[in-house]
XYZ file of C-alpha atoms in Angstrom:
441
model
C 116.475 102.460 97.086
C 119.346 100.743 98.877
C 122.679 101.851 98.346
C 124.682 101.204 95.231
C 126.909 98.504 96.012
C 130.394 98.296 93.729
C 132.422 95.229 93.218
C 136.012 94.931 92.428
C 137.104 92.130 90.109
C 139.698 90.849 88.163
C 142.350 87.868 87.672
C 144.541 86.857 90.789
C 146.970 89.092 91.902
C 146.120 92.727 90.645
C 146.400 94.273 93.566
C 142.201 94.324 94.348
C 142.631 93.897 98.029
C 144.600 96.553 98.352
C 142.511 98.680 96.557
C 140.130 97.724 98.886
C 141.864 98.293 101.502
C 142.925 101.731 100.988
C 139.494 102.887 100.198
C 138.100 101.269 103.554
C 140.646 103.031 105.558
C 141.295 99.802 107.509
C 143.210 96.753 106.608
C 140.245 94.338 105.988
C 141.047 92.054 103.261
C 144.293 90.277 103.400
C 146.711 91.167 101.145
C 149.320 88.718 100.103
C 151.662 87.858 96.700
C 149.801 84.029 96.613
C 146.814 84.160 93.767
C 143.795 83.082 95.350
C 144.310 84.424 99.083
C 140.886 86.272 98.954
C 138.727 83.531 97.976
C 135.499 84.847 99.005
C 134.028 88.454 98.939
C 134.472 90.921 101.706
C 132.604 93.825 101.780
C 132.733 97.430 103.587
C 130.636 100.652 103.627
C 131.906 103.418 101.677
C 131.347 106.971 101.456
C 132.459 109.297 98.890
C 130.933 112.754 98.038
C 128.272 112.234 100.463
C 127.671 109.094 98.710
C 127.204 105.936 100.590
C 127.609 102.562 98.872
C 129.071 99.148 99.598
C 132.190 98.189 98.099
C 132.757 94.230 97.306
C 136.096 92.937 97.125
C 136.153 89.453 94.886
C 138.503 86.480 94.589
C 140.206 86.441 91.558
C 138.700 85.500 88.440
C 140.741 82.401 86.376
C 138.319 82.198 84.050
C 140.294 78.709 82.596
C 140.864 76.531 85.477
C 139.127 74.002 86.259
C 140.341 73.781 89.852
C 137.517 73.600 92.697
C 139.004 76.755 94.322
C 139.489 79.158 91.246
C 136.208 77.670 89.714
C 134.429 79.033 93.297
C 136.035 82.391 92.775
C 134.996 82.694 89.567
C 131.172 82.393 90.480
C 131.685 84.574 93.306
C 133.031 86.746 91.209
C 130.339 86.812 88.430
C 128.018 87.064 91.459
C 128.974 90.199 92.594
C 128.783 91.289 88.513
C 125.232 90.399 88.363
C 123.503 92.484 92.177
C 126.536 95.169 91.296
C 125.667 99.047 90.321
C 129.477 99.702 89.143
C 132.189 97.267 88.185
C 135.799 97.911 88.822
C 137.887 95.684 86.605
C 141.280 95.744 87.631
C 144.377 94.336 85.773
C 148.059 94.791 86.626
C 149.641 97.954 84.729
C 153.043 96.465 84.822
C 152.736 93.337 83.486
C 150.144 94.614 80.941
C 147.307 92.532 79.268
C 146.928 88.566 79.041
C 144.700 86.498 77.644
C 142.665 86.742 81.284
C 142.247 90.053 81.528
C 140.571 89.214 77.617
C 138.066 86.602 78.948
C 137.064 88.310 81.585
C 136.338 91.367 80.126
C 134.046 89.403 77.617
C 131.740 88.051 80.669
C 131.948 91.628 82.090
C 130.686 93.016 78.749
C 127.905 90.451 78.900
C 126.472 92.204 82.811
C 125.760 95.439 80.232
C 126.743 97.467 84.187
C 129.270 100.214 84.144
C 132.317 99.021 83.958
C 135.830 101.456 84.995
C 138.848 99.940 83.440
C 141.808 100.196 86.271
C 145.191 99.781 85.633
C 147.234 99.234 89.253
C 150.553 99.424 89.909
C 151.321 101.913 88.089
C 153.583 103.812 90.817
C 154.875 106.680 89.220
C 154.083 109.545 87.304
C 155.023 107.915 84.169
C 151.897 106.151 81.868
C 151.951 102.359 81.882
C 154.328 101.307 78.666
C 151.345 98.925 78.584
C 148.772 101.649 78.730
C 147.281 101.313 74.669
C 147.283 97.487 74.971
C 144.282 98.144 76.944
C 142.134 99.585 74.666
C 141.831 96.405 72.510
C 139.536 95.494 75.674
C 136.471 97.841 74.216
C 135.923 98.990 77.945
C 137.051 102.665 77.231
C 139.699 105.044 78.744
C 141.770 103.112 81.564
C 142.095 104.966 84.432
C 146.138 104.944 86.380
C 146.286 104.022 90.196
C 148.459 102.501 92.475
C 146.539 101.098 95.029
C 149.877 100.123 97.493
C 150.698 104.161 97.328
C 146.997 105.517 96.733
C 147.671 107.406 93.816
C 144.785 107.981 91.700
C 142.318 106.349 94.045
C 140.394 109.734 94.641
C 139.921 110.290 90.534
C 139.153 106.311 90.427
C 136.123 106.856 93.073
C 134.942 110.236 91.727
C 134.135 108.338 88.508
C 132.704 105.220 90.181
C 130.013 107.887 91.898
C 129.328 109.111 88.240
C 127.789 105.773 87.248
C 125.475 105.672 90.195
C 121.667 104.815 88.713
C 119.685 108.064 89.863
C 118.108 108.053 92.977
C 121.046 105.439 94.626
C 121.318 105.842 98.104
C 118.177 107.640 98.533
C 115.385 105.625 100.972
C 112.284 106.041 101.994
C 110.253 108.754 104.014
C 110.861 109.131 107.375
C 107.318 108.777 108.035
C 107.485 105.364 106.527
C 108.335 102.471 109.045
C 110.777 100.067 107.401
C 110.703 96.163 108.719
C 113.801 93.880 107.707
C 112.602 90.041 108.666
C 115.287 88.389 109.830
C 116.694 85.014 110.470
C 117.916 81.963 109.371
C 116.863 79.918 106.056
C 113.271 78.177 106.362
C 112.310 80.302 109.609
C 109.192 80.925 107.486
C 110.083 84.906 106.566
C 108.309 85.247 103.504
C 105.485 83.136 104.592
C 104.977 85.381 107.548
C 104.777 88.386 105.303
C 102.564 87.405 102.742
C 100.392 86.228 105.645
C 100.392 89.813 106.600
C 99.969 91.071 103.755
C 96.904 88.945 102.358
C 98.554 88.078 99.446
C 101.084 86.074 97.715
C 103.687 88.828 96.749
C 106.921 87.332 98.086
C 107.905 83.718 96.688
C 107.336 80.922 99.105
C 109.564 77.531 98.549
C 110.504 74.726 100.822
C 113.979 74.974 99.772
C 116.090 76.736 102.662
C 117.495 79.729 100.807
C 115.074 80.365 97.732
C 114.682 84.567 99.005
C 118.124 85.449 97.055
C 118.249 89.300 97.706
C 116.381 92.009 100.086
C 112.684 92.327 98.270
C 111.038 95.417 99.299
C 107.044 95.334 99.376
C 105.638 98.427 100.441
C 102.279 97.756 102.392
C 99.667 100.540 104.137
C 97.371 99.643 107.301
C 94.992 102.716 107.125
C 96.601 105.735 107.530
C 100.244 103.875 108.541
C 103.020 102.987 106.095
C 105.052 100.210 105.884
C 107.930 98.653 103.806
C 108.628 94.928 104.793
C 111.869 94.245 103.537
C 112.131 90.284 103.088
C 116.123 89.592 103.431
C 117.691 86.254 102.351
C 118.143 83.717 105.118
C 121.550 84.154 107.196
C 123.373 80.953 107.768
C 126.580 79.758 108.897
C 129.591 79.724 107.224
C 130.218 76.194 107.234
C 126.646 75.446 105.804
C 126.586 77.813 102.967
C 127.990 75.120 99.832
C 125.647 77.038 97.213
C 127.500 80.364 96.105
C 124.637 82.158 95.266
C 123.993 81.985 98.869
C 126.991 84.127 100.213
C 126.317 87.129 98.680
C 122.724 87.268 99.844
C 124.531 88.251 103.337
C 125.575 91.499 102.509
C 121.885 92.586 101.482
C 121.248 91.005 104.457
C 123.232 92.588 106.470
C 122.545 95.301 104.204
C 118.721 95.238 104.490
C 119.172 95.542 108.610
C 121.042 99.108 108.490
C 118.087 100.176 106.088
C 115.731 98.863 109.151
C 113.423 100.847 111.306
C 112.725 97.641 113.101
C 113.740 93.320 112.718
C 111.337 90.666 112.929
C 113.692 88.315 113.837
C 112.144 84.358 113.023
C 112.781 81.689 114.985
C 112.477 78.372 114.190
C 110.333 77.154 116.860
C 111.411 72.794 116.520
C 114.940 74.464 116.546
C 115.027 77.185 119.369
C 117.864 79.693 119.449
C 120.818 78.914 117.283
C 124.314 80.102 117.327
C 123.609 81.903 114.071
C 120.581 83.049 115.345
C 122.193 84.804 117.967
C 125.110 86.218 115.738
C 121.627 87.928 113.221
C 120.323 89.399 116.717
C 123.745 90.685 117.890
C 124.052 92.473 114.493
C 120.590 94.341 114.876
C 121.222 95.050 118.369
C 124.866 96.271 117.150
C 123.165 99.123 114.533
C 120.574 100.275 117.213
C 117.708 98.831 115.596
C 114.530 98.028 117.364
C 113.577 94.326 117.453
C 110.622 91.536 117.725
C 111.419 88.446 118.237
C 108.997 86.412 116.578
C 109.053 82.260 117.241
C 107.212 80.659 114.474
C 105.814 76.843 113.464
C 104.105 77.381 117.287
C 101.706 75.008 115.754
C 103.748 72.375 115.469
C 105.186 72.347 119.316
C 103.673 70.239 121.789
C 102.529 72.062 124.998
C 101.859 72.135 128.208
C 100.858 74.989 130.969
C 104.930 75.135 131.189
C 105.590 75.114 127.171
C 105.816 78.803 126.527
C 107.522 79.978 129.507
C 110.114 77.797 129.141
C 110.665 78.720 125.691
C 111.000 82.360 126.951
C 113.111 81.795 129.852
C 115.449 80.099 127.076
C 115.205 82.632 124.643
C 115.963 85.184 127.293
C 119.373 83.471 128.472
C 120.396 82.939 124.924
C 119.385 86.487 123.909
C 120.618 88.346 127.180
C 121.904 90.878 124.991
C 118.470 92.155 124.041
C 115.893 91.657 126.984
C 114.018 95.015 125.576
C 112.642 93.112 122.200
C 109.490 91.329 122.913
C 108.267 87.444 122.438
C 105.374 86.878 120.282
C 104.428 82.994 119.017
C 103.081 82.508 115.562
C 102.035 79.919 113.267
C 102.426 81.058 109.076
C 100.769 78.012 108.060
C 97.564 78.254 110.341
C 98.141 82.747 110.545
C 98.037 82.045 114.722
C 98.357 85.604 115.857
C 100.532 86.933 113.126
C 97.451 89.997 113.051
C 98.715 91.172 116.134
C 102.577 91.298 114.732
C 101.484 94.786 112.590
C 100.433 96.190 115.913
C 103.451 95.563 117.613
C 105.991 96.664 115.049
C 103.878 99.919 114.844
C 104.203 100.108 118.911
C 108.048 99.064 118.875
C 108.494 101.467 115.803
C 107.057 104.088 118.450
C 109.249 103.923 120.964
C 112.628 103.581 118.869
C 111.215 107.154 117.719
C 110.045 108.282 121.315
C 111.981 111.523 122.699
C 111.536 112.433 126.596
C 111.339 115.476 128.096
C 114.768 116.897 129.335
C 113.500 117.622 132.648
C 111.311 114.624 132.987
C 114.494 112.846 132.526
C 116.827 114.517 134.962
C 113.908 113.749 137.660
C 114.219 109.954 136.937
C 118.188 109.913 136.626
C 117.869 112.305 140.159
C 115.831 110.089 141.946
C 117.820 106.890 140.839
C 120.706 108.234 142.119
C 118.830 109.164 145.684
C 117.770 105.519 145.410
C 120.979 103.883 144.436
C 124.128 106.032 145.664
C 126.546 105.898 142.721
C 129.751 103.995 142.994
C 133.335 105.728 144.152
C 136.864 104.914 143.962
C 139.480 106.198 146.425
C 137.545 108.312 147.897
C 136.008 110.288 145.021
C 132.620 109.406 144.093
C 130.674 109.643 140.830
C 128.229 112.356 139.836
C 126.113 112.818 137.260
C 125.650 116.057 136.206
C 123.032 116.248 133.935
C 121.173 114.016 131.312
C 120.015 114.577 127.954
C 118.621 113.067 124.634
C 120.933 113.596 121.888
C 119.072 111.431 119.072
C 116.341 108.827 118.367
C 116.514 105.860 116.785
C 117.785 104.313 118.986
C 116.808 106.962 121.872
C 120.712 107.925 122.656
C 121.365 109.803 125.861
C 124.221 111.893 127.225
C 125.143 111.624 130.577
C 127.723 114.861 131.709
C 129.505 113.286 134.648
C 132.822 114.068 136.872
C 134.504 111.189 135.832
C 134.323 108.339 133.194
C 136.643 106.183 135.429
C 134.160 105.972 138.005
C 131.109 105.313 136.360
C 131.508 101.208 136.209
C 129.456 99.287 133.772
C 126.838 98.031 136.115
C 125.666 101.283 137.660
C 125.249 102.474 133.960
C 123.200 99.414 133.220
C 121.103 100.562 136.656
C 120.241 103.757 135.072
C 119.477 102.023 131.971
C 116.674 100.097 133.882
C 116.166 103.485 135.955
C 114.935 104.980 132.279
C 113.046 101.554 131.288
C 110.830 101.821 133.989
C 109.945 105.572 133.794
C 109.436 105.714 130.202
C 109.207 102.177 128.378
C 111.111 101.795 124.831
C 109.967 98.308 124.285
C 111.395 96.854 121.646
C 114.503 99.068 121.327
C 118.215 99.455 122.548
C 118.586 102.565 124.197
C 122.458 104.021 124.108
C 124.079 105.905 126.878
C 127.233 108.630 125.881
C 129.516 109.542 129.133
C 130.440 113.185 128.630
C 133.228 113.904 131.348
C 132.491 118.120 132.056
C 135.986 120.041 132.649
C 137.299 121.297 135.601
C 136.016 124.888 134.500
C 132.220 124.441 134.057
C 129.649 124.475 136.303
């Protein structure tokens, strides 16, 4: 199950983004005294009690106006209601309740989710003089805070945990390799996986945008387990005029942290888009292993040139991520898209794939023999010794003499060093520069 996400809401000017804020730890949401300055939702990863979720902060709800900007917010706002676990409804302690803070809590009684009542502002010790009003809401006991000093916040999360559905947070077996298809609206994602799959269990439209959420389909290939996880299409800002559409980016972005390995579509009549890059750099960013998959091949015309000029421009738009491999499909005729199974098992491999500690020093050795490492004022680099720390991606630690010295490009050297010697195809690999102490050996 994917983590419980949690969405603040409320009228204008309750102090939600500053909730939010505090609970991120970082000032992500801008807080100002205007109504309507958050106007879309921003989202951050949370985790409280050992439990991870996603916390949604909403523009304000005017559940009256009429007004293209507060009539936005408001859908936003009942969007995050209806893909939300918990609901945070948050109204302003001091000035105690309005007719608002009555509508709302009628559509937020209609969502039949959780709901915790919050009363901000309230700064000191001293209850709210407004504190009984609330009850007239039917949502329960209001809980106290003020999010500008963090008081309360710690009681106000510990009950927001309580409400998790059982099971939240928890995800598949390790055993199980999990595939988030990527990529814009229309790439032909859900075509390629019911292709795949033999069978129409994802719904297939025309319409850019129909895939609304992350759909999980679990699939088995003999004795190997799969979960294709068939995430909304990502699209610019700019191009995004149905609501609905801008929450499907956080499971999105949501579905590619759950991710053994992307399938990242491209559009083959479009090539590589700026948004297309900005869904690769995000994979690449959480150490998942890719595959970048060009689809409606069918409908390109070719020559003995065709494909390795598409590759040659895929690789100078995607220089980020050289390791994820090219394959050309066609959904509508199934060109090749067997062969896609075999390479996310393969890719899904080597994300996984540990080397031998020795075996490793020997390579890093001999590329240093081959390649003399860099030096600055007379003092050169040395590394030390290398090891594996983790997989997924494979993460290695380099113990060196001195981080100062070891310059970005001899790095990426050793990077290719490692390539050679052992493969991982498909995945980043991450390098951590331990600098050993004067004292050990």
């Amino acid at each position: 199950m994917a983590k419980p996400i949690v969405a603040v809401v409320g009228r204008p000017n309750v102090g939600k983004s500053t909730l939010f804020n505090k609970v991120a730890g970082k000032r992500i949401a801008i807080v100002e005294d205007e109504p309507g300055v958050t106007r879309d939702r921003i989202y951050t990863e949370v985790e409280w009690l050992n439990n991870k979720f996603t916390l949604i902060d909403t523009g304000g709800i005017e559940p009256e106006s009429e007004e293209i900007i507060p009539a936005q917010m408001r859908r936003q706002a009942q969007l995050a209601i209806e893909t939300a676990q918990v609901i945070i409804f948050m109204v302003d302690g001091r000035e105690g309740l309005i007719s608002s803070d009555r509508e709302i809590a009628d559509m937020l009684r209609k969502s039949k989710k959780p709901i915790i009542l919050v009363l901000n502002k309230v700064d000191t010790k001293n209850q709210s003089p407004h504190y009984y009003d609330f009850y007239e809401l039917g949502l329960g006991d209001p809980m106290e805070i003020s999010g500008a000093l963090g008081l309360g916040i710690g009681d106000l999360l510990d009950e927001v945990v309580k409400n998790f559905p059982e099971g939240a947070g928890e995800d598949y077996d390790e055993n199980i390799i999990r595939v988030a298809v990527i990529g814009k609206p229309n790439a032909g994602k859900s075509s390629i996986i019911n292709k795949i799959l033999g069978e129409e269990r994802v719904i297939v439209s025309d319409i850019a945008g129909t895939t609304r959420d992350a759909i999980d389909t679990p699939f088995t290939d003999g004795e190997d387990e799969y979960v294709f996880i068939d995430t909304a299409g990502l699209r610019r800002r700019s191009k995004i005029t149905e609501n609905v559409e801008r929450y499907s980016v956080v499971r999105s972005l949501a579905a590619i942290e759950r991710a053994d390995v992307c399938l990242l579509i491209l559009d083959a009549e479009e090539g590589v888009t700026e948004q297309d890059k900005k869904i690769a750099g995000f994979s690449h960013d959480n150490g998942k292993a890719m595959i970048i998959v060009v689809n409606k091949w069918d409908l390109i015309e070719k020559d003995n040139h065709t494909m390795n000029k598409f590759i040659k421009d895929i690789r100078t738009e995607l220089g980020f991520c050289p390791y994820a491999p090219i394959m050309f499909v066609s959904a509508l005729t199934g060109q090749r898209l067997m062969t896609v199974l075999d390479k996310i098992k393969f890719v899904a491999n080597q994300h996984a794939m540990r080397v031998q500690t020795g075996t490793l020093n020997e390579v890093v050795g001999e590329a240093m023999l081959l390649n003399q490492p860099p030096s600055d004022k007379g003092k050169r680099l040395k590394i030390f010794y290398a090891t594996q720390a983790s997989v997924k991606p494979p993460t290695f630690i380099l113990f060196i003499n001195d981080k100062e010295l070891m310059h970005f490009s001899y790095l990426r050297y050793i990077e290719n060093r490692v390539r050679e010697n052992f493969g991982f195809e498909g995945t980043p690999i991450r390098f951590i520069n331990r600098q050993k102490t004067g004292g050990e050996k």
